[in-house]
Amino acid sequence: GAVVSQHPSRVICKSGTSVKIECRSLDFQATTMFWYRQFPKQSLMLMATSNEGSKATYEQGVEKDKFLINHASLTLSTLTVTSAHPEDSSFYICSARESGSNYEQYFGPGTRLTVT
Amino acid sequence: QKEVEQDPGPLSVPEGAIVSLNCTYSNSAFQYFMWYRQYSRKGPELLMYTYSSGNKEDGRFTAQVDKSSKYISLFIRDSQPSDSATYLCAMTAGGGNKLTFGTGTQLKVEL
């Protein structure tokens, strides 16, 4: 149980284009999903918290107009990187917290974004 | 000072060794403590979670929390090469608060 999927696992795009990453909880309902960014050999950096049916809460320093988050259902959240630039190249990981849980987060396998 | 401190390693041990991984923290509000394992280029996998102080054992893994010292540990017995990964501690006050992660300790178990 507690499986979270991400799609795509890897994407290469050209500078200036937009990329959408999907995060799905496969066998549970997730009221809250989280989006993280991870640079090589570094820990996870929380970008935003996404609650189903409401606007995402972004961490300080994260541009909400650049990283668009939509959490339209209890099993799906999407992150769209708009007008991507090479500095946006990174490993993006989502996690989901089961409805009713206080703390456990289950992570997706991550999406490697490369902007050329 | 970071809220959660974790030695990044790398930590290299021979197969069969007992491994001790640790984190210290400064926020006394933290109540829930987790250990995640992350293989290279993969998402973190929840290994253990503990509420408040005490020990919890699951197979070869034991998690310990000492809230009075603000110190948590993960012990791995009979370590295997497949245990080679980065281990991240994480903690939260609960109540829907976000997780705060350590930087992760890179572990390598050698044959």
PDB file of C-alpha atoms in Angstrom:
ATOM      1  CA  GLY A   1       0.000   0.000   0.000  1.00  0.00           C
ATOM      2  CA  ALA A   2       0.851   3.723   0.055  1.00  0.00           C
ATOM      3  CA  VAL A   3       2.163   3.963  -3.482  1.00  0.00           C
ATOM      4  CA  VAL A   4       2.801   7.299  -5.134  1.00  0.00           C
ATOM      5  CA  SER A   5       3.594   7.570  -8.816  1.00  0.00           C
ATOM      6  CA  GLN A   6       5.097  10.392 -10.831  1.00  0.00           C
ATOM      7  CA  HIS A   7       5.024  11.009 -14.526  1.00  0.00           C
ATOM      8  CA  PRO A   8       7.192  11.508 -16.435  1.00  0.00           C
ATOM      9  CA  SER A   9      10.242  10.007 -14.758  1.00  0.00           C
ATOM     10  CA  ARG A  10      12.544  11.984 -16.992  1.00  0.00           C
ATOM     11  CA  VAL A  11      11.974  14.933 -19.304  1.00  0.00           C
ATOM     12  CA  ILE A  12      14.202  17.082 -21.470  1.00  0.00           C
ATOM     13  CA  CYS A  13      12.820  20.361 -22.735  1.00  0.00           C
ATOM     14  CA  LYS A  14      14.056  23.467 -24.460  1.00  0.00           C
ATOM     15  CA  SER A  15      14.531  26.750 -22.664  1.00  0.00           C
ATOM     16  CA  GLY A  16      11.345  28.818 -22.657  1.00  0.00           C
ATOM     17  CA  THR A  17       8.919  25.918 -22.826  1.00  0.00           C
ATOM     18  CA  SER A  18       6.661  24.636 -20.056  1.00  0.00           C
ATOM     19  CA  VAL A  19       6.679  21.205 -18.492  1.00  0.00           C
ATOM     20  CA  LYS A  20       3.953  19.480 -16.474  1.00  0.00           C
ATOM     21  CA  ILE A  21       4.722  16.807 -13.893  1.00  0.00           C
ATOM     22  CA  GLU A  22       1.970  14.614 -12.455  1.00  0.00           C
ATOM     23  CA  CYS A  23       1.867  13.096  -8.986  1.00  0.00           C
ATOM     24  CA  ARG A  24      -0.699  10.428  -8.161  1.00  0.00           C
ATOM     25  CA  SER A  25      -1.517   8.512  -4.998  1.00  0.00           C
ATOM     26  CA  LEU A  26      -2.471   5.087  -6.339  1.00  0.00           C
ATOM     27  CA  ASP A  27      -4.073   3.328  -3.406  1.00  0.00           C
ATOM     28  CA  PHE A  28      -5.052   6.026  -0.959  1.00  0.00           C
ATOM     29  CA  GLN A  29      -6.619   9.452  -0.873  1.00  0.00           C
ATOM     30  CA  ALA A  30      -4.305  12.354  -0.218  1.00  0.00           C
ATOM     31  CA  THR A  31      -5.748  15.603   1.017  1.00  0.00           C
ATOM     32  CA  THR A  32      -2.287  17.084   1.051  1.00  0.00           C
ATOM     33  CA  MET A  33       0.568  16.664  -1.394  1.00  0.00           C
ATOM     34  CA  PHE A  34       3.998  18.223  -1.266  1.00  0.00           C
ATOM     35  CA  TRP A  35       6.452  19.205  -3.969  1.00  0.00           C
ATOM     36  CA  TYR A  36      10.167  19.082  -3.328  1.00  0.00           C
ATOM     37  CA  ARG A  37      13.247  19.896  -5.301  1.00  0.00           C
ATOM     38  CA  GLN A  38      16.545  18.104  -4.784  1.00  0.00           C
ATOM     39  CA  PHE A  39      19.956  19.092  -6.072  1.00  0.00           C
ATOM     40  CA  PRO A  40      22.746  16.508  -6.376  1.00  0.00           C
ATOM     41  CA  LYS A  41      24.007  15.274  -3.023  1.00  0.00           C
ATOM     42  CA  GLN A  42      21.677  17.620  -1.175  1.00  0.00           C
ATOM     43  CA  SER A  43      18.570  17.098   0.889  1.00  0.00           C
ATOM     44  CA  LEU A  44      15.011  17.763  -0.123  1.00  0.00           C
ATOM     45  CA  MET A  45      13.911  21.364  -0.397  1.00  0.00           C
ATOM     46  CA  LEU A  46      10.192  21.862   0.097  1.00  0.00           C
ATOM     47  CA  MET A  47       8.768  24.048  -2.629  1.00  0.00           C
ATOM     48  CA  ALA A  48       5.079  24.056  -1.848  1.00  0.00           C
ATOM     49  CA  THR A  49       2.252  22.343  -0.032  1.00  0.00           C
ATOM     50  CA  SER A  50      -0.777  21.478  -2.101  1.00  0.00           C
ATOM     51  CA  ASN A  51      -4.204  20.945  -0.572  1.00  0.00           C
ATOM     52  CA  GLU A  52      -7.020  19.453  -2.580  1.00  0.00           C
ATOM     53  CA  GLY A  53      -9.442  22.067  -3.786  1.00  0.00           C
ATOM     54  CA  SER A  54      -7.489  25.084  -2.584  1.00  0.00           C
ATOM     55  CA  LYS A  55      -4.499  27.169  -3.580  1.00  0.00           C
ATOM     56  CA  ALA A  56      -1.044  25.850  -2.875  1.00  0.00           C
ATOM     57  CA  THR A  57       1.119  27.338  -0.153  1.00  0.00           C
ATOM     58  CA  TYR A  58       4.585  28.193  -1.418  1.00  0.00           C
ATOM     59  CA  GLU A  59       7.774  28.303   0.615  1.00  0.00           C
ATOM     60  CA  GLN A  60       9.705  31.513   0.838  1.00  0.00           C
ATOM     61  CA  GLY A  61      11.737  32.186  -2.285  1.00  0.00           C
ATOM     62  CA  VAL A  62       9.701  29.920  -4.552  1.00  0.00           C
ATOM     63  CA  GLU A  63       8.032  31.772  -7.428  1.00  0.00           C
ATOM     64  CA  LYS A  64       4.389  30.769  -7.533  1.00  0.00           C
ATOM     65  CA  ASP A  65       3.949  32.108 -11.057  1.00  0.00           C
ATOM     66  CA  LYS A  66       6.805  29.981 -12.289  1.00  0.00           C
ATOM     67  CA  PHE A  67       5.897  26.777 -10.475  1.00  0.00           C
ATOM     68  CA  LEU A  68       2.171  26.315 -10.930  1.00  0.00           C
ATOM     69  CA  ILE A  69       0.571  23.714  -8.708  1.00  0.00           C
ATOM     70  CA  ASN A  70      -2.873  22.250  -9.130  1.00  0.00           C
ATOM     71  CA  HIS A  71      -4.451  19.703  -6.790  1.00  0.00           C
ATOM     72  CA  ALA A  72      -7.750  18.997  -8.481  1.00  0.00           C
ATOM     73  CA  SER A  73      -8.581  15.670  -6.869  1.00  0.00           C
ATOM     74  CA  LEU A  74      -7.695  13.568  -3.831  1.00  0.00           C
ATOM     75  CA  THR A  75      -5.324  11.466  -5.912  1.00  0.00           C
ATOM     76  CA  LEU A  76      -3.708  13.903  -8.328  1.00  0.00           C
ATOM     77  CA  SER A  77      -1.517  16.965  -8.055  1.00  0.00           C
ATOM     78  CA  THR A  78       0.394  18.581 -10.899  1.00  0.00           C
ATOM     79  CA  LEU A  79       3.422  20.849 -11.000  1.00  0.00           C
ATOM     80  CA  THR A  80       3.950  22.955 -14.106  1.00  0.00           C
ATOM     81  CA  VAL A  81       7.319  24.592 -14.604  1.00  0.00           C
ATOM     82  CA  THR A  82       6.576  27.559 -16.827  1.00  0.00           C
ATOM     83  CA  SER A  83       9.097  29.183 -19.175  1.00  0.00           C
ATOM     84  CA  ALA A  84      11.748  26.763 -18.027  1.00  0.00           C
ATOM     85  CA  HIS A  85      15.401  27.781 -17.961  1.00  0.00           C
ATOM     86  CA  PRO A  86      18.554  25.700 -17.500  1.00  0.00           C
ATOM     87  CA  GLU A  87      18.737  26.675 -13.817  1.00  0.00           C
ATOM     88  CA  ASP A  88      15.388  24.904 -13.327  1.00  0.00           C
ATOM     89  CA  SER A  89      17.069  21.612 -14.188  1.00  0.00           C
ATOM     90  CA  SER A  90      16.730  19.458 -11.103  1.00  0.00           C
ATOM     91  CA  PHE A  91      15.144  16.394  -9.527  1.00  0.00           C
ATOM     92  CA  TYR A  92      11.538  17.112  -8.568  1.00  0.00           C
ATOM     93  CA  ILE A  93       9.870  14.808  -6.063  1.00  0.00           C
ATOM     94  CA  CYS A  94       6.311  14.796  -4.817  1.00  0.00           C
ATOM     95  CA  SER A  95       4.937  13.237  -1.676  1.00  0.00           C
ATOM     96  CA  ALA A  96       1.431  12.564  -0.453  1.00  0.00           C
ATOM     97  CA  ARG A  97      -0.023  12.453   3.013  1.00  0.00           C
ATOM     98  CA  GLU A  98      -2.983  10.175   3.509  1.00  0.00           C
ATOM     99  CA  SER A  99      -6.188  11.897   4.544  1.00  0.00           C
ATOM    100  CA  GLY A 100      -6.468  11.699   8.314  1.00  0.00           C
ATOM    101  CA  SER A 101      -2.751  11.195   8.917  1.00  0.00           C
ATOM    102  CA  ASN A 102      -0.800  13.728  10.920  1.00  0.00           C
ATOM    103  CA  TYR A 103       2.643  13.165   9.604  1.00  0.00           C
ATOM    104  CA  GLU A 104       3.427  10.223   7.320  1.00  0.00           C
ATOM    105  CA  GLN A 105       4.427  11.221   3.811  1.00  0.00           C
ATOM    106  CA  TYR A 106       4.912   8.779   0.978  1.00  0.00           C
ATOM    107  CA  PHE A 107       7.180   9.840  -1.832  1.00  0.00           C
ATOM    108  CA  GLY A 108       7.010   9.392  -5.553  1.00  0.00           C
ATOM    109  CA  PRO A 109      10.011   8.152  -7.541  1.00  0.00           C
ATOM    110  CA  GLY A 110      10.925  11.643  -8.734  1.00  0.00           C
ATOM    111  CA  THR A 111      11.160  13.399 -12.085  1.00  0.00           C
ATOM    112  CA  ARG A 112      14.483  14.395 -13.578  1.00  0.00           C
ATOM    113  CA  LEU A 113      14.045  17.652 -15.508  1.00  0.00           C
ATOM    114  CA  THR A 114      16.749  18.829 -17.876  1.00  0.00           C
ATOM    115  CA  VAL A 115      16.327  22.172 -19.611  1.00  0.00           C
ATOM    116  CA  THR A 116      18.600  22.727 -22.606  1.00  0.00           C
TER     117      THR A 116
ATOM    118  CA  GLN B   1      21.959  26.869  12.969  1.00  0.00           C
ATOM    119  CA  LYS B   2      19.800  24.364  11.115  1.00  0.00           C
ATOM    120  CA  GLU B   3      16.755  22.923  12.846  1.00  0.00           C
ATOM    121  CA  VAL B   4      17.969  19.406  12.067  1.00  0.00           C
ATOM    122  CA  GLU B   5      21.631  18.437  11.868  1.00  0.00           C
ATOM    123  CA  GLN B   6      22.839  15.254  10.216  1.00  0.00           C
ATOM    124  CA  ASP B   7      26.361  14.227   9.294  1.00  0.00           C
ATOM    125  CA  PRO B   8      26.438  13.880   5.489  1.00  0.00           C
ATOM    126  CA  GLY B   9      29.126  11.192   5.532  1.00  0.00           C
ATOM    127  CA  PRO B  10      30.022   9.307   3.468  1.00  0.00           C
ATOM    128  CA  LEU B  11      30.054   6.431   5.913  1.00  0.00           C
ATOM    129  CA  SER B  12      31.725   3.265   4.694  1.00  0.00           C
ATOM    130  CA  VAL B  13      31.367  -0.024   6.617  1.00  0.00           C
ATOM    131  CA  PRO B  14      32.098  -3.692   5.887  1.00  0.00           C
ATOM    132  CA  GLU B  15      29.258  -6.096   5.242  1.00  0.00           C
ATOM    133  CA  GLY B  16      27.785  -7.445   8.476  1.00  0.00           C
ATOM    134  CA  ALA B  17      28.679  -4.384  10.549  1.00  0.00           C
ATOM    135  CA  ILE B  18      26.260  -2.551  12.813  1.00  0.00           C
ATOM    136  CA  VAL B  19      25.577   0.909  11.457  1.00  0.00           C
ATOM    137  CA  SER B  20      24.581   3.861  13.592  1.00  0.00           C
ATOM    138  CA  LEU B  21      23.044   6.917  11.951  1.00  0.00           C
ATOM    139  CA  ASN B  22      22.117   9.985  13.947  1.00  0.00           C
ATOM    140  CA  CYS B  23      20.384  13.336  13.876  1.00  0.00           C
ATOM    141  CA  THR B  24      20.123  16.148  16.366  1.00  0.00           C
ATOM    142  CA  TYR B  25      17.461  18.804  16.375  1.00  0.00           C
ATOM    143  CA  SER B  26      16.667  22.048  18.112  1.00  0.00           C
ATOM    144  CA  ASN B  27      12.874  22.367  17.947  1.00  0.00           C
ATOM    145  CA  SER B  28      11.323  20.889  21.079  1.00  0.00           C
ATOM    146  CA  ALA B  29       7.905  20.857  19.383  1.00  0.00           C
ATOM    147  CA  PHE B  30       8.901  17.929  17.161  1.00  0.00           C
ATOM    148  CA  GLN B  31       6.885  14.841  18.139  1.00  0.00           C
ATOM    149  CA  TYR B  32       7.049  12.540  15.127  1.00  0.00           C
ATOM    150  CA  PHE B  33      10.337  11.199  13.842  1.00  0.00           C
ATOM    151  CA  MET B  34      10.979   9.344  10.630  1.00  0.00           C
ATOM    152  CA  TRP B  35      13.804   7.715   8.744  1.00  0.00           C
ATOM    153  CA  TYR B  36      13.786   7.552   4.977  1.00  0.00           C
ATOM    154  CA  ARG B  37      16.105   5.626   2.687  1.00  0.00           C
ATOM    155  CA  GLN B  38      16.883   7.073  -0.712  1.00  0.00           C
ATOM    156  CA  TYR B  39      18.690   5.221  -3.456  1.00  0.00           C
ATOM    157  CA  SER B  40      20.450   7.229  -6.115  1.00  0.00           C
ATOM    158  CA  ARG B  41      18.032   8.941  -8.522  1.00  0.00           C
ATOM    159  CA  LYS B  42      14.997   7.573  -6.682  1.00  0.00           C
ATOM    160  CA  GLY B  43      12.417   9.016  -4.318  1.00  0.00           C
ATOM    161  CA  PRO B  44      12.795   8.515  -0.532  1.00  0.00           C
ATOM    162  CA  GLU B  45      11.253   5.394   0.974  1.00  0.00           C
ATOM    163  CA  LEU B  46       9.789   5.511   4.479  1.00  0.00           C
ATOM    164  CA  LEU B  47      11.699   3.052   6.681  1.00  0.00           C
ATOM    165  CA  MET B  48      10.655   3.753  10.238  1.00  0.00           C
ATOM    166  CA  TYR B  49       8.587   6.230  12.172  1.00  0.00           C
ATOM    167  CA  THR B  50       8.384   6.859  15.887  1.00  0.00           C
ATOM    168  CA  TYR B  51       6.175   9.004  18.020  1.00  0.00           C
ATOM    169  CA  SER B  52       7.829  10.783  20.968  1.00  0.00           C
ATOM    170  CA  SER B  53      10.661   9.117  22.898  1.00  0.00           C
ATOM    171  CA  GLY B  54      11.443   5.424  22.837  1.00  0.00           C
ATOM    172  CA  ASN B  55      12.621   2.588  20.652  1.00  0.00           C
ATOM    173  CA  LYS B  56      11.059   0.834  17.710  1.00  0.00           C
ATOM    174  CA  GLU B  57      12.369  -2.264  16.006  1.00  0.00           C
ATOM    175  CA  ASP B  58      11.577  -3.644  12.572  1.00  0.00           C
ATOM    176  CA  GLY B  59      13.711  -6.524  11.380  1.00  0.00           C
ATOM    177  CA  ARG B  60      17.319  -5.361  11.137  1.00  0.00           C
ATOM    178  CA  PHE B  61      16.364  -1.747  11.819  1.00  0.00           C
ATOM    179  CA  THR B  62      15.955  -0.049  15.196  1.00  0.00           C
ATOM    180  CA  ALA B  63      14.941   3.573  15.634  1.00  0.00           C
ATOM    181  CA  GLN B  64      15.595   5.412  18.886  1.00  0.00           C
ATOM    182  CA  VAL B  65      14.360   8.790  20.000  1.00  0.00           C
ATOM    183  CA  ASP B  66      15.645  10.682  23.030  1.00  0.00           C
ATOM    184  CA  LYS B  67      13.607  13.856  23.260  1.00  0.00           C
ATOM    185  CA  SER B  68      15.417  15.047  26.385  1.00  0.00           C
ATOM    186  CA  SER B  69      18.652  15.193  24.378  1.00  0.00           C
ATOM    187  CA  LYS B  70      16.945  16.073  21.088  1.00  0.00           C
ATOM    188  CA  TYR B  71      18.741  13.155  19.481  1.00  0.00           C
ATOM    189  CA  ILE B  72      17.495  10.374  17.240  1.00  0.00           C
ATOM    190  CA  SER B  73      19.252   7.308  15.901  1.00  0.00           C
ATOM    191  CA  LEU B  74      18.777   4.561  13.372  1.00  0.00           C
ATOM    192  CA  PHE B  75      20.671   1.296  13.854  1.00  0.00           C
ATOM    193  CA  ILE B  76      21.104  -1.220  11.069  1.00  0.00           C
ATOM    194  CA  ARG B  77      22.231  -4.690  12.123  1.00  0.00           C
ATOM    195  CA  ASP B  78      23.984  -7.157   9.837  1.00  0.00           C
ATOM    196  CA  SER B  79      24.370  -4.501   7.175  1.00  0.00           C
ATOM    197  CA  GLN B  80      24.179  -5.609   3.551  1.00  0.00           C
ATOM    198  CA  PRO B  81      25.486  -4.056   0.330  1.00  0.00           C
ATOM    199  CA  SER B  82      21.839  -3.428  -0.590  1.00  0.00           C
ATOM    200  CA  ASP B  83      21.648  -1.063   2.384  1.00  0.00           C
ATOM    201  CA  SER B  84      23.992   1.298   0.536  1.00  0.00           C
ATOM    202  CA  ALA B  85      21.931   4.461   0.117  1.00  0.00           C
ATOM    203  CA  THR B  86      21.376   7.875   1.604  1.00  0.00           C
ATOM    204  CA  TYR B  87      19.462   7.906   4.877  1.00  0.00           C
ATOM    205  CA  LEU B  88      17.413  10.964   5.701  1.00  0.00           C
ATOM    206  CA  CYS B  89      15.940  11.753   9.076  1.00  0.00           C
ATOM    207  CA  ALA B  90      12.756  13.806   9.144  1.00  0.00           C
ATOM    208  CA  MET B  91      10.573  15.165  11.872  1.00  0.00           C
ATOM    209  CA  THR B  92       7.477  17.209  12.492  1.00  0.00           C
ATOM    210  CA  ALA B  93       5.371  18.582  15.273  1.00  0.00           C
ATOM    211  CA  GLY B  94       2.385  16.854  13.695  1.00  0.00           C
ATOM    212  CA  GLY B  95      -1.001  18.442  13.278  1.00  0.00           C
ATOM    213  CA  GLY B  96      -0.441  18.803   9.574  1.00  0.00           C
ATOM    214  CA  ASN B  97       2.894  20.601   9.878  1.00  0.00           C
ATOM    215  CA  LYS B  98       5.475  20.030   7.181  1.00  0.00           C
ATOM    216  CA  LEU B  99       8.399  17.665   7.613  1.00  0.00           C
ATOM    217  CA  THR B 100      11.816  19.047   8.367  1.00  0.00           C
ATOM    218  CA  PHE B 101      14.589  16.928   6.862  1.00  0.00           C
ATOM    219  CA  GLY B 102      18.191  16.395   7.720  1.00  0.00           C
ATOM    220  CA  THR B 103      20.717  16.656   4.908  1.00  0.00           C
ATOM    221  CA  GLY B 104      21.032  12.873   4.697  1.00  0.00           C
ATOM    222  CA  THR B 105      23.920  10.488   5.449  1.00  0.00           C
ATOM    223  CA  GLN B 106      25.403   8.574   2.559  1.00  0.00           C
ATOM    224  CA  LEU B 107      26.091   4.967   3.576  1.00  0.00           C
ATOM    225  CA  LYS B 108      28.178   2.465   1.669  1.00  0.00           C
ATOM    226  CA  VAL B 109      28.319  -1.157   2.768  1.00  0.00           C
ATOM    227  CA  GLU B 110      31.255  -2.919   1.196  1.00  0.00           C
ATOM    228  CA  LEU B 111      31.741  -6.622   0.517  1.00  0.00           C
TER     229      LEU B 111
END
